């Protein structure tokens, strides 16, 4: 029998481990260069430029006229063209980036979170949380209480957009009955929604932060809470002083048992369970509650509702994979190494762990200014911020909190961000208006900066403990 000679290329193709090892070795020896980052700038310009253009021309949902997963395709094509390697090699880097374990894990968690959100909405769990909060909050405290309602709902749902969509009608009704500024009520809702989005263990920003930084959901929650809860308390006090008193509002009926899925989610997260297990159990509990309580119908059964939840995550699912692919190309061509060098030089992070933390926070904040998407900002800069944290002994839970806060604190006040655009349309006000009263976000940023400044440098023992 004639033996078939296997070439090196054939071996690489046949053995994924060899292929990935060779790709990583190749990317680790490239020369740092700014050129590979040009496609990313193209993505920023396309996405941001078209959104601004459509905003000026008065088109509704201006920043959604060119969906981000479409806007990134020309950037990927340009990255492949700029590469010095062959097209086949570039495609391997693209696929390796898309298939990164963190990217795949994020995408799976997005699907589970989408299913949980759709199920709890269908069975009435979201409205139960809203009405419970309205029931517990005194009418004289209704406007500051609106912040707490939005915070609880957003923390439970894990999405600021979902929270704003659910609570905007209530907010509009309050502006009419209380004769208060629509911008003020919109800003209060925005503050509360961003609190939950930043802190919730099932938020897509949290998922992106912990996966890119190598932290756990529980550690990130505890670290984030040290800054978010004091910021929330200060915000409530300020709203109590400046927002005035409210009047009684109508409280809808709700069933206590609809709160059980959220209780499971919160309890298991505090116990430190794996986020996959937390969401899976939450989904099962929501299904059982819905079946027992009659929350599903023939048109909206369990399977249909779950699939609607999957579909709601389609954009961020696709974009995360494509961003991972583009990131793989940029890293293989030396763009990531160049960016890390420049940020290190700018903040002198080799000399100061404190400056490294400021660099981590500012990296996602500045990126979010360009693309107006906090989750995508965290994913895009994940390799850079993780590398900065690793080199300067910043604990994963600290870097995960910093990247999340950096992105969310900017996202909430952007007039071209999805949150302000939604509130502007719901309240018939300028998208610039809600950000003026979203006091929680700058307060959170200030407290995080002060807390970071006062935090003692990480010791080798703490760093070793965090890796266990």
Tab-separated table of C-alpha atoms in Angstrom:
chain	number	residue	atom	x	y	z
A	1	UNK	CA	0.000	0.000	0.000
A	2	UNK	CA	1.344	3.381	-0.952
A	3	UNK	CA	1.601	5.754	1.964
A	4	UNK	CA	0.175	9.193	1.454
A	5	UNK	CA	2.577	11.980	2.232
A	6	UNK	CA	0.945	14.598	4.437
A	7	UNK	CA	2.275	18.095	4.043
A	8	UNK	CA	2.595	20.584	6.852
A	9	UNK	CA	-0.440	22.468	5.537
A	10	UNK	CA	-2.490	19.265	5.498
A	11	UNK	CA	-1.521	18.519	9.098
A	12	UNK	CA	-2.502	21.994	10.146
A	13	UNK	CA	-5.885	21.696	8.484
A	14	UNK	CA	-6.504	18.232	9.906
A	15	UNK	CA	-5.577	19.093	13.457
A	16	UNK	CA	-7.363	22.166	14.890
A	17	UNK	CA	-5.051	22.247	17.897
A	18	UNK	CA	-1.980	22.505	15.685
A	19	UNK	CA	-3.709	25.111	13.550
A	20	UNK	CA	-4.721	27.292	16.516
A	21	UNK	CA	-1.261	26.934	18.059
A	22	UNK	CA	0.425	28.028	14.853
A	23	UNK	CA	-1.974	30.954	14.443
A	24	UNK	CA	-1.288	32.120	18.002
A	25	UNK	CA	2.463	31.768	17.526
A	26	UNK	CA	2.292	33.703	14.274
A	27	UNK	CA	0.258	36.519	15.811
A	28	UNK	CA	2.593	36.754	18.821
A	29	UNK	CA	5.597	37.540	16.602
A	30	UNK	CA	4.044	40.233	14.406
A	31	UNK	CA	5.306	43.790	14.359
A	32	UNK	CA	2.976	46.261	16.132
A	33	UNK	CA	1.315	48.549	13.602
A	34	UNK	CA	-1.509	51.080	13.380
A	35	UNK	CA	-2.549	49.917	9.897
A	36	UNK	CA	-4.596	46.913	11.108
A	37	UNK	CA	-6.738	49.290	13.195
A	38	UNK	CA	-7.929	51.223	10.128
A	39	UNK	CA	-10.772	48.750	9.421
A	40	UNK	CA	-12.050	49.304	12.957
A	41	UNK	CA	-12.076	53.051	12.319
A	42	UNK	CA	-13.978	52.375	9.099
A	43	UNK	CA	-16.597	50.525	11.131
A	44	UNK	CA	-16.853	53.445	13.569
A	45	UNK	CA	-17.211	55.991	10.763
A	46	UNK	CA	-19.799	53.964	8.878
A	47	UNK	CA	-21.938	53.216	11.914
A	48	UNK	CA	-21.645	56.627	13.573
A	49	UNK	CA	-21.676	58.644	10.346
A	50	UNK	CA	-24.840	57.107	8.938
A	51	UNK	CA	-26.576	57.479	12.291
A	52	UNK	CA	-25.719	61.174	12.498
A	53	UNK	CA	-26.760	61.708	8.870
A	54	UNK	CA	-30.158	60.112	9.363
A	55	UNK	CA	-30.616	62.022	12.638
A	56	UNK	CA	-30.004	65.329	10.870
A	57	UNK	CA	-32.416	64.394	8.089
A	58	UNK	CA	-35.109	63.536	10.629
A	59	UNK	CA	-35.311	59.784	10.045
A	60	UNK	CA	-36.718	57.785	12.966
A	61	UNK	CA	-34.431	55.269	14.634
A	62	UNK	CA	-31.538	56.908	12.832
A	63	UNK	CA	-28.824	54.723	14.319
A	64	UNK	CA	-30.644	51.572	13.306
A	65	UNK	CA	-30.912	52.375	9.592
A	66	UNK	CA	-27.520	50.767	9.065
A	67	UNK	CA	-27.490	47.770	11.430
A	68	UNK	CA	-24.143	47.305	13.144
A	69	UNK	CA	-23.678	43.706	11.867
A	70	UNK	CA	-23.922	45.081	8.314
A	71	UNK	CA	-21.695	48.087	9.021
A	72	UNK	CA	-18.868	45.847	10.202
A	73	UNK	CA	-18.775	43.717	7.021
A	74	UNK	CA	-16.843	46.297	4.927
A	75	UNK	CA	-14.380	46.618	7.805
A	76	UNK	CA	-13.762	42.872	7.804
A	77	UNK	CA	-13.282	42.874	4.037
A	78	UNK	CA	-10.811	45.771	4.284
A	79	UNK	CA	-8.905	44.020	7.075
A	80	UNK	CA	-8.456	40.946	4.894
A	81	UNK	CA	-7.269	43.112	1.984
A	82	UNK	CA	-4.764	44.996	4.153
A	83	UNK	CA	-3.283	41.815	5.583
A	84	UNK	CA	0.161	40.807	4.359
A	85	UNK	CA	-0.803	37.144	4.717
A	86	UNK	CA	-2.693	35.127	2.122
A	87	UNK	CA	-6.476	35.274	1.993
A	88	UNK	CA	-6.643	31.704	3.275
A	89	UNK	CA	-4.555	32.598	6.316
A	90	UNK	CA	-6.610	35.737	6.979
A	91	UNK	CA	-9.829	33.752	6.840
A	92	UNK	CA	-8.332	31.316	9.361
A	93	UNK	CA	-7.616	34.238	11.683
A	94	UNK	CA	-11.149	35.535	11.109
A	95	UNK	CA	-12.711	32.191	11.975
A	96	UNK	CA	-10.398	31.714	14.948
A	97	UNK	CA	-11.542	35.077	16.312
A	98	UNK	CA	-15.204	34.254	15.733
A	99	UNK	CA	-14.756	30.868	17.371
A	100	UNK	CA	-12.960	32.194	20.431
A	101	UNK	CA	-14.329	30.497	23.539
A	102	UNK	CA	-15.243	33.838	25.136
A	103	UNK	CA	-17.179	34.925	22.056
A	104	UNK	CA	-19.069	31.628	21.807
A	105	UNK	CA	-19.815	31.678	25.541
A	106	UNK	CA	-21.164	35.230	25.287
A	107	UNK	CA	-23.387	34.298	22.359
A	108	UNK	CA	-24.837	31.320	24.205
A	109	UNK	CA	-25.491	33.430	27.283
A	110	UNK	CA	-27.181	36.083	25.128
A	111	UNK	CA	-29.590	33.422	23.876
A	112	UNK	CA	-30.351	32.182	27.386
A	113	UNK	CA	-30.811	35.733	28.695
A	114	UNK	CA	-33.110	36.553	25.767
A	115	UNK	CA	-35.243	33.477	26.457
A	116	UNK	CA	-35.463	34.307	30.165
A	117	UNK	CA	-36.449	37.907	29.451
A	118	UNK	CA	-39.142	36.888	26.969
A	119	UNK	CA	-40.575	34.229	29.292
A	120	UNK	CA	-40.749	36.517	32.326
A	121	UNK	CA	-42.379	39.244	30.244
A	122	UNK	CA	-44.957	36.809	28.858
A	123	UNK	CA	-45.968	35.370	32.243
A	124	UNK	CA	-46.350	38.836	33.801
A	125	UNK	CA	-43.234	38.813	35.970
A	126	UNK	CA	-42.048	42.216	34.709
A	127	UNK	CA	-45.375	43.915	35.412
A	128	UNK	CA	-45.415	42.196	38.810
A	129	UNK	CA	-42.084	43.784	39.712
A	130	UNK	CA	-43.298	47.218	38.563
A	131	UNK	CA	-46.571	47.072	40.454
A	132	UNK	CA	-44.912	45.670	43.570
A	133	UNK	CA	-42.542	48.634	43.623
A	134	UNK	CA	-45.426	51.073	43.089
A	135	UNK	CA	-47.281	49.355	45.913
A	136	UNK	CA	-44.372	49.684	48.331
A	137	UNK	CA	-43.328	53.258	47.507
A	138	UNK	CA	-45.217	56.169	49.155
A	139	UNK	CA	-46.947	58.535	46.734
A	140	UNK	CA	-44.978	61.490	48.128
A	141	UNK	CA	-41.822	59.704	47.074
A	142	UNK	CA	-43.067	58.658	43.642
A	143	UNK	CA	-40.526	60.448	41.431
A	144	UNK	CA	-37.427	59.351	43.378
A	145	UNK	CA	-39.211	56.028	43.729
A	146	UNK	CA	-39.438	55.832	39.965
A	147	UNK	CA	-35.644	55.567	39.947
A	148	UNK	CA	-35.848	52.620	42.350
A	149	UNK	CA	-38.532	50.951	40.244
A	150	UNK	CA	-36.429	51.280	37.095
A	151	UNK	CA	-33.372	50.029	38.995
A	152	UNK	CA	-35.153	46.926	40.310
A	153	UNK	CA	-36.774	46.126	36.968
A	154	UNK	CA	-33.536	46.624	35.050
A	155	UNK	CA	-31.561	44.550	37.547
A	156	UNK	CA	-34.156	41.791	37.210
A	157	UNK	CA	-34.410	41.914	33.416
A	158	UNK	CA	-30.742	42.636	32.743
A	159	UNK	CA	-31.498	45.198	30.039
A	160	UNK	CA	-31.838	48.966	30.109
A	161	UNK	CA	-33.664	49.038	26.779
A	162	UNK	CA	-36.232	46.491	27.895
A	163	UNK	CA	-36.744	48.408	31.124
A	164	UNK	CA	-37.230	51.726	29.349
A	165	UNK	CA	-39.631	50.181	26.864
A	166	UNK	CA	-41.682	48.729	29.729
A	167	UNK	CA	-41.651	51.810	31.969
A	168	UNK	CA	-41.783	54.666	29.449
A	169	UNK	CA	-45.616	54.564	29.266
A	170	UNK	CA	-45.779	54.844	33.064
A	171	UNK	CA	-43.340	57.750	32.960
A	172	UNK	CA	-45.333	59.583	30.288
A	173	UNK	CA	-48.474	59.168	32.397
A	174	UNK	CA	-46.702	60.601	35.439
A	175	UNK	CA	-45.583	63.717	33.567
A	176	UNK	CA	-49.210	64.394	32.696
A	177	UNK	CA	-50.689	63.711	36.144
A	178	UNK	CA	-47.940	65.384	38.161
A	179	UNK	CA	-47.294	68.301	35.788
A	180	UNK	CA	-43.543	67.815	35.840
A	181	UNK	CA	-40.911	68.090	33.120
A	182	UNK	CA	-40.900	65.132	30.716
A	183	UNK	CA	-37.110	65.429	30.501
A	184	UNK	CA	-36.831	65.039	34.286
A	185	UNK	CA	-38.962	61.890	34.353
A	186	UNK	CA	-37.079	60.501	31.342
A	187	UNK	CA	-33.755	61.187	33.072
A	188	UNK	CA	-34.931	59.449	36.240
A	189	UNK	CA	-35.990	56.383	34.259
A	190	UNK	CA	-32.705	56.411	32.368
A	191	UNK	CA	-30.682	56.555	35.590
A	192	UNK	CA	-32.507	53.614	37.114
A	193	UNK	CA	-32.354	51.564	33.938
A	194	UNK	CA	-28.610	52.057	33.586
A	195	UNK	CA	-28.092	51.091	37.249
A	196	UNK	CA	-29.608	47.681	36.616
A	197	UNK	CA	-27.923	47.263	33.253
A	198	UNK	CA	-24.547	47.872	34.856
A	199	UNK	CA	-25.119	45.708	37.926
A	200	UNK	CA	-27.340	42.825	36.795
A	201	UNK	CA	-25.707	39.416	36.458
A	202	UNK	CA	-27.731	38.655	33.311
A	203	UNK	CA	-27.039	41.953	31.553
A	204	UNK	CA	-25.237	41.646	28.228
A	205	UNK	CA	-22.691	44.219	29.424
A	206	UNK	CA	-21.960	42.141	32.527
A	207	UNK	CA	-21.693	39.006	30.423
A	208	UNK	CA	-19.266	40.708	28.048
A	209	UNK	CA	-17.249	42.170	30.932
A	210	UNK	CA	-16.781	38.955	32.887
A	211	UNK	CA	-16.020	36.879	29.801
A	212	UNK	CA	-13.418	39.280	28.402
A	213	UNK	CA	-11.773	39.903	31.776
A	214	UNK	CA	-11.883	36.365	33.145
A	215	UNK	CA	-13.995	37.245	36.186
A	216	UNK	CA	-17.010	35.515	37.716
A	217	UNK	CA	-20.500	37.026	37.776
A	218	UNK	CA	-20.561	36.937	41.581
A	219	UNK	CA	-17.203	38.674	42.054
A	220	UNK	CA	-18.091	41.316	39.501
A	221	UNK	CA	-21.472	41.900	41.177
A	222	UNK	CA	-19.879	42.386	44.596
A	223	UNK	CA	-17.165	44.673	43.243
A	224	UNK	CA	-19.617	46.712	41.178
A	225	UNK	CA	-22.042	47.031	44.095
A	226	UNK	CA	-19.394	48.826	46.160
A	227	UNK	CA	-19.616	51.710	43.728
A	228	UNK	CA	-23.101	51.386	42.224
A	229	UNK	CA	-25.110	51.230	45.459
A	230	UNK	CA	-23.550	54.386	47.005
A	231	UNK	CA	-24.067	56.151	43.668
A	232	UNK	CA	-27.708	55.051	43.653
A	233	UNK	CA	-28.245	56.305	47.216
A	234	UNK	CA	-26.778	59.703	46.405
A	235	UNK	CA	-28.943	59.867	43.286
A	236	UNK	CA	-32.121	59.089	45.240
A	237	UNK	CA	-31.297	61.824	47.746
A	238	UNK	CA	-30.750	64.359	44.962
A	239	UNK	CA	-33.971	63.385	43.209
A	240	UNK	CA	-35.803	63.661	46.524
A	241	UNK	CA	-34.498	67.204	46.998
A	242	UNK	CA	-34.963	68.516	43.471
A	243	UNK	CA	-37.765	66.434	41.959
A	244	UNK	CA	-40.490	67.463	44.390
A	245	UNK	CA	-43.435	65.392	45.591
A	246	UNK	CA	-45.738	63.226	43.565
A	247	UNK	CA	-49.340	62.091	43.722
A	248	UNK	CA	-51.001	58.721	44.022
A	249	UNK	CA	-50.851	56.515	40.948
A	250	UNK	CA	-52.904	53.548	39.872
A	251	UNK	CA	-51.381	50.224	40.847
A	252	UNK	CA	-52.175	47.240	38.680
A	253	UNK	CA	-52.937	43.757	39.950
A	254	UNK	CA	-50.065	41.322	40.251
A	255	UNK	CA	-49.388	37.865	41.577
A	256	UNK	CA	-46.612	37.258	44.073
A	257	UNK	CA	-45.630	33.973	42.492
A	258	UNK	CA	-44.543	35.806	39.329
A	259	UNK	CA	-41.634	37.228	41.327
A	260	UNK	CA	-40.160	33.758	41.936
A	261	UNK	CA	-38.033	33.554	38.728
A	262	UNK	CA	-36.251	36.785	39.630
A	263	UNK	CA	-35.743	35.597	43.202
A	264	UNK	CA	-34.014	32.471	41.875
A	265	UNK	CA	-31.798	34.487	39.539
A	266	UNK	CA	-30.688	36.863	42.281
A	267	UNK	CA	-30.252	34.190	44.934
A	268	UNK	CA	-28.197	31.843	42.754
A	269	UNK	CA	-26.023	34.729	41.561
A	270	UNK	CA	-25.234	35.729	45.140
A	271	UNK	CA	-24.362	32.103	45.901
A	272	UNK	CA	-21.771	32.189	43.135
A	273	UNK	CA	-23.309	29.706	40.725
A	274	UNK	CA	-22.239	29.538	37.097
A	275	UNK	CA	-24.125	31.999	34.894
A	276	UNK	CA	-25.141	29.232	32.473
A	277	UNK	CA	-26.692	27.276	35.341
A	278	UNK	CA	-28.334	30.402	36.769
A	279	UNK	CA	-30.046	31.261	33.489
A	280	UNK	CA	-31.017	27.662	32.774
A	281	UNK	CA	-32.679	27.309	36.182
A	282	UNK	CA	-34.316	30.718	35.789
A	283	UNK	CA	-35.790	29.624	32.457
A	284	UNK	CA	-37.131	26.366	33.909
A	285	UNK	CA	-38.658	28.180	36.907
A	286	UNK	CA	-40.267	30.789	34.620
A	287	UNK	CA	-41.760	28.044	32.439
A	288	UNK	CA	-43.181	26.194	35.460
A	289	UNK	CA	-44.650	29.394	36.913
A	290	UNK	CA	-46.154	30.293	33.540
A	291	UNK	CA	-47.690	26.856	33.038
A	292	UNK	CA	-49.139	26.718	36.552
A	293	UNK	CA	-50.371	30.296	36.479
A	294	UNK	CA	-51.740	30.224	32.944
A	295	UNK	CA	-49.252	32.744	31.621
A	296	UNK	CA	-48.954	31.123	28.203
A	297	UNK	CA	-51.506	31.035	25.414
A	298	UNK	CA	-51.987	29.071	22.216
A	299	UNK	CA	-50.434	31.913	20.203
A	300	UNK	CA	-47.617	32.522	22.692
A	301	UNK	CA	-46.615	29.155	24.073
A	302	UNK	CA	-43.352	28.198	25.741
A	303	UNK	CA	-41.488	27.355	22.537
A	304	UNK	CA	-42.686	30.416	20.611
A	305	UNK	CA	-41.879	32.741	23.510
A	306	UNK	CA	-38.388	31.317	23.959
A	307	UNK	CA	-37.683	31.658	20.251
A	308	UNK	CA	-38.845	35.273	20.346
A	309	UNK	CA	-36.307	35.770	23.124
A	310	UNK	CA	-33.622	34.190	20.955
A	311	UNK	CA	-34.619	36.451	18.059
A	312	UNK	CA	-34.375	39.563	20.234
A	313	UNK	CA	-30.676	38.779	20.688
A	314	UNK	CA	-30.010	38.312	16.978
A	315	UNK	CA	-28.229	41.621	16.416
A	316	UNK	CA	-25.897	41.430	19.414
A	317	UNK	CA	-25.303	37.709	18.711
A	318	UNK	CA	-24.200	38.359	15.127
A	319	UNK	CA	-22.263	41.479	16.002
A	320	UNK	CA	-20.347	39.755	18.813
A	321	UNK	CA	-19.226	36.992	16.455
A	322	UNK	CA	-18.247	39.424	13.707
A	323	UNK	CA	-16.459	41.704	16.175
A	324	UNK	CA	-14.592	38.655	17.463
A	325	UNK	CA	-13.560	37.817	13.896
A	326	UNK	CA	-12.381	41.355	13.203
A	327	UNK	CA	-10.544	41.325	16.517
A	328	UNK	CA	-8.799	38.114	15.490
A	329	UNK	CA	-7.611	39.748	12.273
A	330	UNK	CA	-6.419	42.879	14.061
A	331	UNK	CA	-4.530	40.856	16.661
A	332	UNK	CA	-2.880	38.643	14.045
A	333	UNK	CA	-1.715	41.719	12.092
A	334	UNK	CA	-0.216	43.552	15.100
A	335	UNK	CA	-2.957	46.111	15.670
A	336	UNK	CA	-3.722	44.980	19.206
A	337	UNK	CA	-0.064	45.050	20.195
A	338	UNK	CA	0.271	48.595	18.837
A	339	UNK	CA	-2.808	49.747	20.744
A	340	UNK	CA	-1.603	48.251	24.019
A	341	UNK	CA	1.790	49.927	23.580
A	342	UNK	CA	0.245	53.348	22.953
A	343	UNK	CA	-2.201	53.130	25.839
A	344	UNK	CA	0.626	51.944	28.088
A	345	UNK	CA	2.770	54.903	27.053
A	346	UNK	CA	-0.124	57.338	27.449
A	347	UNK	CA	-0.944	56.276	30.997
A	348	UNK	CA	2.549	55.088	31.943
A	349	UNK	CA	0.887	51.915	33.182
A	350	UNK	CA	4.156	50.076	33.532
A	351	UNK	CA	4.895	52.316	36.510
A	352	UNK	CA	1.510	52.494	38.186
A	353	UNK	CA	-1.283	49.982	38.787
A	354	UNK	CA	-3.604	52.903	39.490
A	355	UNK	CA	-2.973	54.404	36.064
A	356	UNK	CA	-3.596	51.015	34.519
A	357	UNK	CA	-7.068	50.991	36.074
A	358	UNK	CA	-7.760	54.462	34.712
A	359	UNK	CA	-6.585	53.267	31.310
A	360	UNK	CA	-8.938	50.278	31.434
A	361	UNK	CA	-11.919	52.454	32.305
A	362	UNK	CA	-11.149	55.160	29.771
A	363	UNK	CA	-10.530	52.695	26.926
A	364	UNK	CA	-14.130	51.449	26.902
A	365	UNK	CA	-15.500	54.925	27.634
A	366	UNK	CA	-13.768	56.516	24.646
A	367	UNK	CA	-14.661	53.592	22.383
A	368	UNK	CA	-18.310	53.897	23.393
A	369	UNK	CA	-18.297	57.554	22.369
A	370	UNK	CA	-17.594	56.376	18.847
A	371	UNK	CA	-19.990	53.463	18.475
A	372	UNK	CA	-22.742	54.218	21.042
A	373	UNK	CA	-23.076	50.600	22.150
A	374	UNK	CA	-21.766	49.695	25.591
A	375	UNK	CA	-21.738	45.941	25.061
A	376	UNK	CA	-19.911	46.170	21.750
A	377	UNK	CA	-17.419	48.627	23.263
A	378	UNK	CA	-16.544	46.096	25.953
A	379	UNK	CA	-16.166	43.303	23.403
A	380	UNK	CA	-14.098	45.427	21.011
A	381	UNK	CA	-11.641	46.493	23.681
A	382	UNK	CA	-11.702	43.216	25.614
A	383	UNK	CA	-8.281	42.002	24.515
A	384	UNK	CA	-6.663	45.377	25.185
A	385	UNK	CA	-8.188	45.900	28.632
A	386	UNK	CA	-7.535	42.306	29.656
A	387	UNK	CA	-3.902	42.632	28.597
A	388	UNK	CA	-3.545	45.866	30.586
A	389	UNK	CA	-5.076	44.234	33.651
A	390	UNK	CA	-2.915	41.135	33.340
A	391	UNK	CA	0.352	43.056	32.930
A	392	UNK	CA	-0.352	45.354	35.871
A	393	UNK	CA	-1.865	42.866	38.363
A	394	UNK	CA	-5.369	44.329	38.268
A	395	UNK	CA	-7.846	41.798	39.637
A	396	UNK	CA	-10.297	40.412	37.039
A	397	UNK	CA	-13.298	41.543	39.104
A	398	UNK	CA	-11.891	45.075	39.202
A	399	UNK	CA	-11.185	45.276	35.479
A	400	UNK	CA	-14.606	43.764	34.698
A	401	UNK	CA	-16.300	46.445	36.803
A	402	UNK	CA	-14.200	49.224	35.317
A	403	UNK	CA	-14.869	48.327	31.687
A	404	UNK	CA	-18.593	48.036	32.413
A	405	UNK	CA	-18.763	51.353	34.254
A	406	UNK	CA	-16.686	53.111	31.608
A	407	UNK	CA	-19.002	51.992	28.819
A	408	UNK	CA	-22.331	52.403	30.668
A	409	UNK	CA	-21.574	55.835	32.137
A	410	UNK	CA	-21.015	57.173	28.623
A	411	UNK	CA	-23.747	55.176	26.883
A	412	UNK	CA	-26.555	56.585	29.026
A	413	UNK	CA	-25.916	60.239	28.191
A	414	UNK	CA	-25.258	59.913	24.459
A	415	UNK	CA	-28.025	61.655	22.477
A	416	UNK	CA	-27.343	59.230	19.632
A	417	UNK	CA	-27.417	56.225	21.962
A	418	UNK	CA	-30.331	53.797	21.824
A	419	UNK	CA	-31.556	54.672	25.323
A	420	UNK	CA	-31.859	58.436	24.773
A	421	UNK	CA	-33.329	57.914	21.315
A	422	UNK	CA	-36.030	55.650	22.739
A	423	UNK	CA	-36.864	58.079	25.552
A	424	UNK	CA	-36.877	61.016	23.158
A	425	UNK	CA	-39.441	59.273	20.969
A	426	UNK	CA	-41.535	58.056	23.930
A	427	UNK	CA	-41.704	61.437	25.687
A	428	UNK	CA	-41.722	63.553	22.484
A	429	UNK	CA	-38.600	65.418	23.591
A	430	UNK	CA	-35.117	65.909	22.205
A	431	UNK	CA	-32.788	62.913	22.744
A	432	UNK	CA	-30.418	65.440	24.333
A	433	UNK	CA	-32.862	66.067	27.191
A	434	UNK	CA	-32.840	62.769	29.177
A	435	UNK	CA	-29.060	62.829	29.644
A	436	UNK	CA	-29.285	66.174	31.464
A	437	UNK	CA	-31.192	64.547	34.309
A	438	UNK	CA	-29.500	61.133	34.313
A	439	UNK	CA	-27.560	62.132	37.413
A	440	UNK	CA	-26.735	58.590	38.452
A	441	UNK	CA	-24.249	58.118	35.610
A	442	UNK	CA	-21.774	60.933	36.404
A	443	UNK	CA	-22.139	60.147	40.116
A	444	UNK	CA	-21.285	56.496	39.443
A	445	UNK	CA	-18.271	57.512	37.387
A	446	UNK	CA	-17.011	59.868	40.111
A	447	UNK	CA	-17.471	57.289	42.875
A	448	UNK	CA	-15.749	54.627	40.772
A	449	UNK	CA	-12.797	56.938	40.150
A	450	UNK	CA	-12.533	57.865	43.825
A	451	UNK	CA	-12.906	54.225	44.863
A	452	UNK	CA	-10.244	53.194	42.380
A	453	UNK	CA	-7.892	55.883	43.670
A	454	UNK	CA	-8.326	54.701	47.266
A	455	UNK	CA	-8.058	50.990	46.483
A	456	UNK	CA	-4.811	49.473	47.685
A	457	UNK	CA	-2.555	47.891	45.028
A	458	UNK	CA	-3.218	44.220	44.381
A	459	UNK	CA	-0.786	41.842	46.025
A	460	UNK	CA	0.540	38.647	44.462
A	461	UNK	CA	-1.466	36.642	47.015
A	462	UNK	CA	-4.717	38.364	46.009
A	463	UNK	CA	-3.944	37.816	42.349
A	464	UNK	CA	-3.277	34.125	42.929
A	465	UNK	CA	-6.478	33.796	44.945
A	466	UNK	CA	-8.518	35.352	42.140
A	467	UNK	CA	-7.293	32.712	39.701
A	468	UNK	CA	-8.508	29.777	41.770
